[in-house]
Amino acid sequence: MTRAPSTSTVAIHDEYDIVHVRHAAREAASTAGFSLVQQTKLVTAASELARNALVYGGGGQAEIAVEDPGGNPTVRMTFTDKGPGIPDIEAAMADGFTTGSGLGLGLGGAKRLADQFRIDSAPGRGTRVEISMSARRTTGP
């Protein structure tokens, strides 16, 4: 059965909004039928990307959608900000790279946790990161 996509948008303006993004991501993962491990991975990636939007982008928004392409429920999350942008995406994706006081695992860690990862950024035009994760339900023997 194909479900109609459901989407929620969460503004990211302060630390409390990161909690709201985490909650919305967990709810979407649960709706999509993700296992507890998958839910944890998705929420972790959402938290990292929301924090990046807040700290480096000056705030922004997260759009979280539950889709069901071909009977495989998928959560797609898009994080946007209108911050200064990322001058060197390749460097920013490397583990250990940080322009702040963090561990430098945000973008690279989110990429490893997701099934699909796309980033679009340039100096002066902000950043857009889209990730998705699918339930990957399989039938038993």
PDB file of C-alpha atoms in Angstrom:
ATOM      1  CA  MET A   1       0.000   0.000   0.000  1.00  0.00           C
ATOM      2  CA  THR A   2       1.375   3.395  -0.956  1.00  0.00           C
ATOM      3  CA  ARG A   3       1.021   6.136   1.622  1.00  0.00           C
ATOM      4  CA  ALA A   4       0.701   9.802   0.790  1.00  0.00           C
ATOM      5  CA  PRO A   5       3.866  11.663   1.751  1.00  0.00           C
ATOM      6  CA  SER A   6       3.695  13.506   5.067  1.00  0.00           C
ATOM      7  CA  THR A   7       5.962  16.477   5.648  1.00  0.00           C
ATOM      8  CA  SER A   8       6.812  18.625   8.634  1.00  0.00           C
ATOM      9  CA  THR A   9       8.933  21.749   8.731  1.00  0.00           C
ATOM     10  CA  VAL A  10      10.854  22.815  11.826  1.00  0.00           C
ATOM     11  CA  ALA A  11      12.462  26.245  12.138  1.00  0.00           C
ATOM     12  CA  ILE A  12      15.962  26.197  13.605  1.00  0.00           C
ATOM     13  CA  HIS A  13      16.669  29.381  15.575  1.00  0.00           C
ATOM     14  CA  ASP A  14      18.043  28.143  18.917  1.00  0.00           C
ATOM     15  CA  GLU A  15      19.201  25.058  20.827  1.00  0.00           C
ATOM     16  CA  TYR A  16      15.632  24.065  21.695  1.00  0.00           C
ATOM     17  CA  ASP A  17      14.802  23.793  18.006  1.00  0.00           C
ATOM     18  CA  ILE A  18      17.424  21.053  17.657  1.00  0.00           C
ATOM     19  CA  VAL A  19      15.377  19.041  20.161  1.00  0.00           C
ATOM     20  CA  HIS A  20      12.270  19.682  18.024  1.00  0.00           C
ATOM     21  CA  VAL A  21      14.117  18.469  14.918  1.00  0.00           C
ATOM     22  CA  ARG A  22      15.199  15.312  16.762  1.00  0.00           C
ATOM     23  CA  HIS A  23      11.606  14.676  17.863  1.00  0.00           C
ATOM     24  CA  ALA A  24      10.231  15.200  14.336  1.00  0.00           C
ATOM     25  CA  ALA A  25      12.905  12.876  12.894  1.00  0.00           C
ATOM     26  CA  ARG A  26      12.120  10.144  15.432  1.00  0.00           C
ATOM     27  CA  GLU A  27       8.396  10.464  14.739  1.00  0.00           C
ATOM     28  CA  ALA A  28       8.979  10.210  10.981  1.00  0.00           C
ATOM     29  CA  ALA A  29      11.261   7.176  11.405  1.00  0.00           C
ATOM     30  CA  SER A  30       8.685   5.483  13.608  1.00  0.00           C
ATOM     31  CA  THR A  31       5.921   6.249  11.087  1.00  0.00           C
ATOM     32  CA  ALA A  32       8.081   4.736   8.339  1.00  0.00           C
ATOM     33  CA  GLY A  33       8.506   1.544  10.385  1.00  0.00           C
ATOM     34  CA  PHE A  34      12.237   1.908  11.014  1.00  0.00           C
ATOM     35  CA  SER A  35      13.928  -0.389  13.498  1.00  0.00           C
ATOM     36  CA  LEU A  36      15.221   1.172  16.710  1.00  0.00           C
ATOM     37  CA  VAL A  37      18.768   1.175  15.291  1.00  0.00           C
ATOM     38  CA  GLN A  38      17.604   2.919  12.109  1.00  0.00           C
ATOM     39  CA  GLN A  39      15.651   5.451  14.167  1.00  0.00           C
ATOM     40  CA  THR A  40      18.742   6.213  16.239  1.00  0.00           C
ATOM     41  CA  LYS A  41      20.895   6.686  13.128  1.00  0.00           C
ATOM     42  CA  LEU A  42      18.360   9.016  11.554  1.00  0.00           C
ATOM     43  CA  VAL A  43      17.911  11.088  14.722  1.00  0.00           C
ATOM     44  CA  THR A  44      21.688  11.349  15.151  1.00  0.00           C
ATOM     45  CA  ALA A  45      22.136  12.608  11.591  1.00  0.00           C
ATOM     46  CA  ALA A  46      19.236  15.055  12.041  1.00  0.00           C
ATOM     47  CA  SER A  47      20.775  16.389  15.231  1.00  0.00           C
ATOM     48  CA  GLU A  48      24.192  16.934  13.612  1.00  0.00           C
ATOM     49  CA  LEU A  49      22.743  18.704  10.577  1.00  0.00           C
ATOM     50  CA  ALA A  50      20.383  20.881  12.645  1.00  0.00           C
ATOM     51  CA  ARG A  51      23.283  21.903  14.870  1.00  0.00           C
ATOM     52  CA  ASN A  52      25.381  22.798  11.799  1.00  0.00           C
ATOM     53  CA  ALA A  53      22.531  24.932  10.434  1.00  0.00           C
ATOM     54  CA  LEU A  54      22.301  26.747  13.758  1.00  0.00           C
ATOM     55  CA  VAL A  55      25.989  27.163  14.589  1.00  0.00           C
ATOM     56  CA  TYR A  56      27.493  27.737  11.143  1.00  0.00           C
ATOM     57  CA  GLY A  57      24.468  28.927   9.158  1.00  0.00           C
ATOM     58  CA  GLY A  58      22.966  31.211  11.777  1.00  0.00           C
ATOM     59  CA  GLY A  59      19.748  29.180  11.795  1.00  0.00           C
ATOM     60  CA  GLY A  60      17.499  27.823   9.089  1.00  0.00           C
ATOM     61  CA  GLN A  61      14.964  25.075   8.771  1.00  0.00           C
ATOM     62  CA  ALA A  62      14.552  21.330   8.498  1.00  0.00           C
ATOM     63  CA  GLU A  63      11.960  19.722   6.275  1.00  0.00           C
ATOM     64  CA  ILE A  64      11.247  16.111   7.170  1.00  0.00           C
ATOM     65  CA  ALA A  65       9.162  13.959   4.841  1.00  0.00           C
ATOM     66  CA  VAL A  66       7.990  10.361   4.990  1.00  0.00           C
ATOM     67  CA  GLU A  67       7.652   8.860   1.522  1.00  0.00           C
ATOM     68  CA  ASP A  68       6.795   5.379   0.324  1.00  0.00           C
ATOM     69  CA  PRO A  69       8.398   4.828  -3.078  1.00  0.00           C
ATOM     70  CA  GLY A  70       7.665   1.338  -4.316  1.00  0.00           C
ATOM     71  CA  GLY A  71       6.582   0.091  -0.903  1.00  0.00           C
ATOM     72  CA  ASN A  72       9.884   0.917   0.826  1.00  0.00           C
ATOM     73  CA  PRO A  73       9.159   3.678   3.366  1.00  0.00           C
ATOM     74  CA  THR A  74      11.796   6.394   3.253  1.00  0.00           C
ATOM     75  CA  VAL A  75      12.477   9.450   5.386  1.00  0.00           C
ATOM     76  CA  ARG A  76      13.915  12.408   3.483  1.00  0.00           C
ATOM     77  CA  MET A  77      15.286  15.357   5.458  1.00  0.00           C
ATOM     78  CA  THR A  78      16.391  18.663   3.981  1.00  0.00           C
ATOM     79  CA  PHE A  79      18.297  21.236   6.035  1.00  0.00           C
ATOM     80  CA  THR A  80      18.689  24.754   4.677  1.00  0.00           C
ATOM     81  CA  ASP A  81      20.292  27.912   5.963  1.00  0.00           C
ATOM     82  CA  LYS A  82      21.183  31.299   4.541  1.00  0.00           C
ATOM     83  CA  GLY A  83      24.549  31.490   6.255  1.00  0.00           C
ATOM     84  CA  PRO A  84      27.938  32.254   4.743  1.00  0.00           C
ATOM     85  CA  GLY A  85      28.125  28.944   2.847  1.00  0.00           C
ATOM     86  CA  ILE A  86      30.951  26.420   2.752  1.00  0.00           C
ATOM     87  CA  PRO A  87      33.968  27.496   0.688  1.00  0.00           C
ATOM     88  CA  ASP A  88      35.490  23.984   0.442  1.00  0.00           C
ATOM     89  CA  ILE A  89      32.911  21.198   0.689  1.00  0.00           C
ATOM     90  CA  GLU A  90      35.516  18.453   0.272  1.00  0.00           C
ATOM     91  CA  ALA A  91      37.487  19.743   3.272  1.00  0.00           C
ATOM     92  CA  ALA A  92      34.299  20.204   5.315  1.00  0.00           C
ATOM     93  CA  MET A  93      33.358  16.559   4.675  1.00  0.00           C
ATOM     94  CA  ALA A  94      36.675  15.264   6.043  1.00  0.00           C
ATOM     95  CA  ASP A  95      36.611  13.821   9.552  1.00  0.00           C
ATOM     96  CA  GLY A  96      38.251  16.161  12.012  1.00  0.00           C
ATOM     97  CA  PHE A  97      37.589  19.317   9.983  1.00  0.00           C
ATOM     98  CA  THR A  98      35.930  22.008  12.048  1.00  0.00           C
ATOM     99  CA  THR A  99      35.768  25.765  12.043  1.00  0.00           C
ATOM    100  CA  GLY A 100      34.436  25.737  15.584  1.00  0.00           C
ATOM    101  CA  SER A 101      34.956  23.846  18.794  1.00  0.00           C
ATOM    102  CA  GLY A 102      33.209  20.626  17.702  1.00  0.00           C
ATOM    103  CA  LEU A 103      34.696  17.245  16.884  1.00  0.00           C
ATOM    104  CA  GLY A 104      34.391  17.753  13.136  1.00  0.00           C
ATOM    105  CA  LEU A 105      32.122  14.740  12.613  1.00  0.00           C
ATOM    106  CA  GLY A 106      28.889  16.535  11.606  1.00  0.00           C
ATOM    107  CA  LEU A 107      28.746  16.426   7.791  1.00  0.00           C
ATOM    108  CA  GLY A 108      30.877  13.300   7.310  1.00  0.00           C
ATOM    109  CA  GLY A 109      29.078  11.500  10.114  1.00  0.00           C
ATOM    110  CA  ALA A 110      25.656  12.404   8.704  1.00  0.00           C
ATOM    111  CA  LYS A 111      26.759  11.140   5.284  1.00  0.00           C
ATOM    112  CA  ARG A 112      27.863   7.787   6.734  1.00  0.00           C
ATOM    113  CA  LEU A 113      24.578   7.368   8.618  1.00  0.00           C
ATOM    114  CA  ALA A 114      22.351   8.116   5.611  1.00  0.00           C
ATOM    115  CA  ASP A 115      21.549   6.017   2.549  1.00  0.00           C
ATOM    116  CA  GLN A 116      21.740   9.097   0.327  1.00  0.00           C
ATOM    117  CA  PHE A 117      23.460  12.423   0.959  1.00  0.00           C
ATOM    118  CA  ARG A 118      23.569  15.607  -1.117  1.00  0.00           C
ATOM    119  CA  ILE A 119      25.068  18.957  -0.239  1.00  0.00           C
ATOM    120  CA  ASP A 120      24.852  22.229  -2.112  1.00  0.00           C
ATOM    121  CA  SER A 121      26.737  25.220  -0.769  1.00  0.00           C
ATOM    122  CA  ALA A 122      28.885  28.093  -1.880  1.00  0.00           C
ATOM    123  CA  PRO A 123      30.232  31.219  -0.225  1.00  0.00           C
ATOM    124  CA  GLY A 124      27.533  33.846   0.093  1.00  0.00           C
ATOM    125  CA  ARG A 125      24.521  31.663  -0.646  1.00  0.00           C
ATOM    126  CA  GLY A 126      24.014  29.374   2.327  1.00  0.00           C
ATOM    127  CA  THR A 127      23.880  25.607   2.513  1.00  0.00           C
ATOM    128  CA  ARG A 128      21.352  22.923   1.622  1.00  0.00           C
ATOM    129  CA  VAL A 129      21.891  19.342   2.814  1.00  0.00           C
ATOM    130  CA  GLU A 130      19.480  16.566   1.881  1.00  0.00           C
ATOM    131  CA  ILE A 131      19.697  13.060   3.302  1.00  0.00           C
ATOM    132  CA  SER A 132      17.422  10.066   3.084  1.00  0.00           C
ATOM    133  CA  MET A 133      17.156   6.685   4.724  1.00  0.00           C
ATOM    134  CA  SER A 134      14.912   3.801   3.730  1.00  0.00           C
ATOM    135  CA  ALA A 135      13.372   1.084   5.871  1.00  0.00           C
ATOM    136  CA  ARG A 136      14.674  -1.586   3.472  1.00  0.00           C
ATOM    137  CA  ARG A 137      12.066  -4.078   4.485  1.00  0.00           C
ATOM    138  CA  THR A 138      12.757  -7.531   3.140  1.00  0.00           C
ATOM    139  CA  THR A 139      10.556 -10.580   3.092  1.00  0.00           C
ATOM    140  CA  GLY A 140      11.561 -13.633   5.033  1.00  0.00           C
ATOM    141  CA  PRO A 141      12.304 -17.090   3.581  1.00  0.00           C
TER     142      PRO A 141
END
